[in-house]
Coordinates of C-alpha atoms in Angstrom, one line a residue:
X1 CA 126.3 136.4 94.0
X2 CA 126.4 132.8 95.2
X3 CA 129.7 130.7 95.9
X4 CA 130.2 127.0 95.4
X5 CA 131.7 125.5 98.5
X6 CA 133.7 122.4 97.7
X7 CA 132.0 119.1 99.4
X8 CA 134.0 117.9 102.4
X9 CA 135.7 114.5 101.6
X10 CA 136.2 112.1 104.0
X11 CA 139.2 109.8 103.8
X12 CA 138.6 106.2 105.2
X13 CA 142.0 104.6 106.6
X14 CA 142.2 100.7 107.0
X15 CA 143.9 99.8 109.8
X16 CA 146.1 96.6 109.0
X17 CA 144.5 93.4 110.0
X18 CA 146.3 92.0 113.1
X19 CA 145.9 89.2 115.4
X20 CA 143.7 91.3 117.9
X21 CA 140.4 90.6 116.6
X22 CA 140.7 87.0 116.1
X23 CA 141.9 86.7 119.4
X24 CA 139.1 88.9 121.3
X25 CA 136.8 86.5 119.3
X26 CA 138.2 83.5 120.3
X27 CA 138.4 84.5 123.8
X28 CA 134.8 85.7 124.1
X29 CA 133.5 82.3 122.5
X30 CA 135.5 80.1 124.9
X31 CA 135.2 82.0 127.8
X32 CA 133.3 79.2 129.8
X33 CA 136.6 77.0 128.8
X34 CA 138.7 79.6 129.9
X35 CA 136.9 79.7 133.1
X36 CA 137.2 76.2 133.6
X37 CA 140.9 76.1 133.1
X38 CA 141.3 79.0 135.7
X39 CA 139.5 76.7 138.1
X40 CA 141.6 73.8 137.8
X41 CA 144.8 76.0 138.1
X42 CA 143.3 77.3 141.7
X43 CA 142.6 73.7 142.6
X44 CA 145.8 72.3 141.9
X45 CA 147.4 75.2 143.7
X46 CA 145.2 74.9 146.6
X47 CA 145.9 71.1 147.0
X48 CA 149.7 71.5 147.4
X49 CA 149.5 74.6 149.5
X50 CA 146.9 72.4 151.8
X51 CA 149.4 69.5 151.5
X52 CA 152.2 71.6 152.5
X53 CA 150.5 73.6 155.7
X54 CA 149.4 70.2 156.8
X55 CA 153.0 68.7 156.8
X56 CA 154.5 72.0 158.4
X57 CA 151.9 71.8 161.3
X58 CA 152.4 67.9 161.7
X59 CA 156.3 68.6 161.6
X60 CA 155.8 70.8 164.7
X61 CA 154.7 67.9 166.6
X62 CA 156.7 64.9 165.1
X63 CA 160.2 65.2 163.6
X64 CA 159.0 63.0 160.5
X65 CA 155.6 64.6 160.5
X66 CA 154.0 61.2 160.5
X67 CA 154.1 58.5 163.4
X68 CA 156.9 59.3 165.7
X69 CA 157.1 58.9 169.7
X70 CA 156.8 62.7 170.3
X71 CA 156.8 63.3 173.9
X72 CA 156.2 59.5 174.9
X73 CA 153.1 59.0 172.8
X74 CA 152.4 58.2 169.2
X75 CA 150.7 60.9 167.5
X76 CA 149.6 59.6 164.1
X77 CA 149.0 62.4 161.6
X78 CA 149.6 60.6 158.2
X79 CA 150.8 63.9 156.6
X80 CA 153.9 63.2 154.9
X81 CA 152.7 59.6 153.7
X82 CA 149.6 61.1 152.4
X83 CA 151.6 64.1 150.5
X84 CA 153.9 61.8 149.2
X85 CA 151.2 59.5 147.9
X86 CA 149.8 62.9 146.2
X87 CA 153.0 64.3 145.1
X88 CA 154.7 61.1 143.9
X89 CA 152.6 61.3 140.5
X90 CA 152.3 65.0 140.4
X91 CA 154.3 65.0 137.4
X92 CA 152.1 62.6 135.4
X93 CA 149.0 64.5 136.3
X94 CA 150.6 67.7 135.3
X95 CA 151.7 65.8 131.9
X96 CA 148.2 64.5 131.3
X97 CA 146.8 67.9 131.8
X98 CA 149.1 69.4 129.2
X99 CA 147.8 66.6 126.7
X100 CA 144.2 67.6 127.5
X101 CA 145.0 71.2 126.5
X102 CA 145.9 69.8 122.8
X103 CA 142.9 67.7 122.9
X104 CA 140.9 70.9 123.5
X105 CA 142.8 72.8 120.7
X106 CA 142.1 69.7 118.1
X107 CA 138.4 69.7 119.2
X108 CA 136.3 72.4 120.0
X109 CA 138.6 75.1 119.2
X110 CA 139.6 74.2 115.7
X111 CA 138.1 70.8 114.2
X112 CA 134.4 72.0 115.4
X113 CA 134.6 75.2 113.5
X114 CA 136.1 73.3 110.2
X115 CA 133.3 70.6 110.7
X116 CA 130.7 73.1 110.9
X117 CA 131.4 75.8 108.7
X118 CA 131.6 78.4 111.0
X119 CA 135.2 79.4 110.1
X120 CA 133.7 81.0 106.8
X121 CA 132.6 83.9 108.8
X122 CA 135.8 84.7 110.0
X123 CA 137.5 84.5 106.7
X124 CA 134.6 86.7 105.0
X125 CA 135.7 89.4 107.5
X126 CA 139.2 90.4 106.4
X127 CA 141.0 87.7 108.4
X128 CA 143.2 85.4 106.5
X129 CA 143.2 81.5 106.9
X130 CA 146.6 82.1 108.3
X131 CA 145.7 84.6 110.8
X132 CA 142.8 82.5 111.9
X133 CA 144.8 79.7 112.7
X134 CA 147.5 81.6 114.2
X135 CA 145.0 82.9 116.7
X136 CA 143.7 79.6 117.7
X137 CA 147.5 78.6 118.3
X138 CA 148.7 81.8 119.9
X139 CA 146.2 81.9 122.7
X140 CA 146.4 78.3 123.7
X141 CA 150.2 78.7 123.6
X142 CA 150.2 81.4 125.7
X143 CA 148.0 80.2 128.2
X144 CA 149.5 77.0 128.4
X145 CA 153.3 78.7 128.9
X146 CA 151.5 80.8 131.8
X147 CA 149.6 78.1 133.5
X148 CA 151.8 75.6 133.3
X149 CA 154.6 77.7 134.9
X150 CA 152.9 78.4 137.8
X151 CA 151.9 74.8 138.4
X152 CA 155.6 73.8 138.0
X153 CA 156.5 76.4 140.5
X154 CA 153.9 75.2 142.9
X155 CA 154.6 71.8 142.3
X156 CA 158.2 72.1 143.0
X157 CA 157.7 74.1 146.1
X158 CA 155.5 70.9 147.5
X159 CA 158.1 68.7 146.8
X160 CA 160.7 70.6 148.6
X161 CA 159.0 70.3 151.7
X162 CA 159.6 66.8 151.8
X163 CA 163.2 67.5 152.0
X164 CA 162.8 68.0 155.6
X165 CA 161.6 64.8 156.5
X166 CA 164.3 62.0 157.4
X167 CA 162.1 58.9 155.9
X168 CA 160.8 60.5 152.6
X169 CA 160.9 58.4 149.6
X170 CA 159.6 60.5 146.9
X171 CA 162.3 63.1 146.5
X172 CA 164.2 61.3 143.8
X173 CA 164.4 63.8 141.0
X174 CA 164.3 60.8 138.5
X175 CA 161.1 59.3 139.4
X176 CA 159.0 58.7 136.1
X177 CA 156.1 60.2 138.3
X178 CA 158.2 63.4 139.3
X179 CA 160.5 64.5 136.6
X180 CA 158.1 65.6 134.1
X181 CA 156.8 68.1 136.0
X182 CA 159.4 69.8 137.5
X183 CA 161.1 71.6 134.8
X184 CA 160.9 73.4 131.0
X185 CA 160.1 69.9 129.6
X186 CA 156.6 70.2 130.7
X187 CA 156.2 73.3 128.6
X188 CA 157.6 72.1 125.5
X189 CA 155.3 69.2 126.1
X190 CA 152.4 71.3 126.3
X191 CA 153.7 73.7 123.3
X192 CA 153.9 70.2 121.4
X193 CA 150.3 69.3 122.4
X194 CA 148.9 72.5 120.9
X195 CA 150.7 72.1 118.0
X196 CA 149.6 68.5 117.7
X197 CA 146.2 69.4 118.2
X198 CA 146.1 72.3 115.4
X199 CA 147.7 69.5 112.8
X200 CA 145.2 66.7 113.5
X201 CA 142.4 69.1 113.4
X202 CA 143.4 70.7 110.0
X203 CA 144.1 67.4 108.7
X204 CA 140.8 65.5 110.0
X205 CA 138.4 68.2 110.2
X206 CA 136.2 66.1 112.7
X207 CA 136.0 67.1 116.3
X208 CA 135.8 63.5 117.9
X209 CA 138.2 62.0 115.4
X210 CA 140.8 64.9 115.8
X211 CA 140.8 64.7 119.4
X212 CA 141.2 60.8 119.7
X213 CA 144.1 61.1 117.1
X214 CA 145.9 64.0 119.5
X215 CA 145.2 61.9 122.3
X216 CA 147.0 58.8 120.5
X217 CA 150.1 61.0 119.2
X218 CA 150.8 62.7 122.7
X219 CA 150.5 59.3 124.4
X220 CA 152.9 57.9 122.2
X221 CA 155.5 60.9 122.4
X222 CA 155.0 60.8 126.4
X223 CA 155.7 56.8 126.8
X224 CA 158.5 57.0 124.4
X225 CA 160.2 59.6 126.3
X226 CA 159.7 58.2 129.4
X227 CA 161.1 54.9 128.4
X228 CA 163.9 56.5 126.7
X229 CA 164.7 59.4 129.1
X230 CA 168.0 58.0 130.0
X231 CA 169.4 58.1 126.7
X232 CA 169.0 61.8 126.4
X233 CA 172.5 62.4 128.1
X234 CA 175.5 60.4 128.6
X235 CA 175.6 58.2 131.6
X236 CA 178.7 58.5 134.0
X237 CA 180.6 55.4 133.9
X238 CA 181.9 54.1 137.3
X239 CA 184.5 51.2 137.9
X240 CA 185.5 49.4 141.0
X241 CA 187.3 46.3 141.9
X242 CA 184.8 45.9 144.8
X243 CA 181.1 46.6 145.0
X244 CA 180.0 50.1 144.1
X245 CA 177.9 52.4 146.6
X246 CA 175.8 55.2 145.1
X247 CA 174.6 58.3 146.5
X248 CA 170.9 58.6 147.1
X249 CA 170.5 61.2 144.4
X250 CA 172.1 58.9 141.8
X251 CA 170.0 57.4 138.7
X252 CA 171.5 54.0 138.4
X253 CA 170.9 53.1 134.8
X254 CA 172.7 49.8 134.5
X255 CA 175.2 47.6 136.6
X256 CA 177.2 44.4 136.4
X257 CA 180.8 43.2 136.1
X258 CA 183.8 43.7 133.5
X259 CA 186.3 41.1 132.5
X260 CA 189.8 42.1 131.9
X261 CA 189.0 42.8 128.3
X262 CA 186.7 45.6 129.5
X263 CA 183.3 43.3 128.0
X264 CA 180.4 44.0 130.3
X265 CA 178.5 41.1 132.0
X266 CA 175.2 41.9 132.9
X267 CA 173.2 40.3 135.8
X268 CA 170.3 39.6 133.8
X269 CA 171.9 37.5 131.6
X270 CA 173.2 34.9 134.5
X271 CA 169.6 35.1 136.1
X272 CA 168.1 34.2 132.6
X273 CA 170.2 31.6 132.1
X274 CA 169.4 29.7 135.4
X275 CA 167.4 31.3 137.9
X276 CA 168.6 29.3 140.6
X277 CA 172.4 29.3 140.2
X278 CA 174.6 31.6 141.9
X279 CA 175.1 34.8 140.1
X280 CA 178.3 35.8 141.4
X281 CA 179.6 32.2 140.5
X282 CA 178.2 32.5 137.0
X283 CA 180.0 36.0 136.7
X284 CA 183.5 34.6 137.7
X285 CA 183.1 31.9 135.4
X286 CA 182.7 34.6 132.7
X287 CA 186.0 36.1 133.7
X288 CA 184.3 38.8 135.6
X289 CA 187.2 41.1 137.8
X290 CA 185.6 44.3 138.4
X291 CA 182.3 45.8 139.1
X292 CA 180.8 48.7 136.8
X293 CA 177.8 51.1 136.7
X294 CA 176.2 53.5 134.7
X295 CA 174.4 56.5 136.6
X296 CA 173.1 59.8 136.1
X297 CA 174.1 61.9 139.2
X298 CA 171.6 64.8 140.4
X299 CA 173.8 67.0 138.2
X300 CA 172.3 65.5 135.1
X301 CA 169.1 66.9 135.9
X302 CA 169.2 70.3 133.9
X303 CA 171.1 68.6 130.8
X304 CA 168.1 65.9 130.5
X305 CA 165.3 68.3 131.3
X306 CA 166.8 70.9 128.3
X307 CA 167.6 68.3 125.9
X308 CA 164.1 66.5 126.3
X309 CA 162.7 70.4 126.1
X310 CA 164.5 70.8 122.8
X311 CA 163.3 67.8 121.4
X312 CA 159.8 68.6 122.1
X313 CA 159.8 72.3 121.0
X314 CA 161.6 70.6 117.5
X315 CA 158.8 68.8 117.3
X316 CA 155.9 71.2 118.1
X317 CA 157.7 73.6 115.6
X318 CA 157.6 71.1 112.8
X319 CA 153.8 70.3 113.5
X320 CA 153.1 74.0 113.3
X321 CA 154.6 74.2 109.8
X322 CA 152.7 71.3 108.4
X323 CA 149.4 72.5 110.2
X324 CA 149.9 75.8 108.1
X325 CA 150.9 73.9 105.2
X326 CA 148.2 72.0 105.2
X327 CA 145.4 74.7 105.9
X328 CA 146.9 76.6 103.0
X329 CA 147.1 73.6 100.7
X330 CA 143.3 73.1 101.3
X331 CA 142.1 76.6 101.6
X332 CA 144.5 78.8 99.9

């Protein structure tokens, strides 16, 4: 007597497709670039640490860390002035670095795959176009936030060292070469760079052209914010019958004279009319009776940083939304 056994059936369960696979492939394909970015991060940290140690060693011998008669002799070290030279434009360097991240996203990361057609291989393996683009946005965005956060902390640490020197001249928080690299606005610009790079890539789908367009857009945004930064938060209005004095940490935006009716008179107007004329006499002839100044005190640092960050994040969100819409319209 024989018994018939029912063959065993194996049920195949398919796990939902997530970003894990595309992210792993992306990291493996661009590992050389990631190592290069890590090397730049270590190099930037090393430069600031070296300058900080150099200043600390010089300060032990001379009060200002530079050329001071210590023990009756001049001991030149140039530690402070050299550090000021490097750190005074550190914010600009970090801004350029954030912009380069966007250029990389626009070029090798997205546009090159769209141009060569290699994106079809990923899309044929149960990866939707939206997941494909999301991975190419999430990975550089996360690495950008982590890397720039570390560089901001290190840069601020290096700048703080200059506060202990009596003759330092680069500790002004509002300096155009310092302000962009000391707060969250740099993170906002980095995320905007990633978003703009992705948008330009899916729009143009040509590597060099999308990289150039990304650089142009980011450069315009950085220049525009840099020139109009003082308008992001209301200034403090100060009025006095005599000449106004300002704290070292005040960002002087505008100054001039006031008439009895409150009309503002600016020094530039008198100087433009006649450069050789006495400006004070010119002001008095127009009815000037008091002095005024519009300033951003040091307490406005965080409002300015946060407003600029909000603007950059809003632009980044708009660019991301546009990139997904363009990709969906072109490829479904």
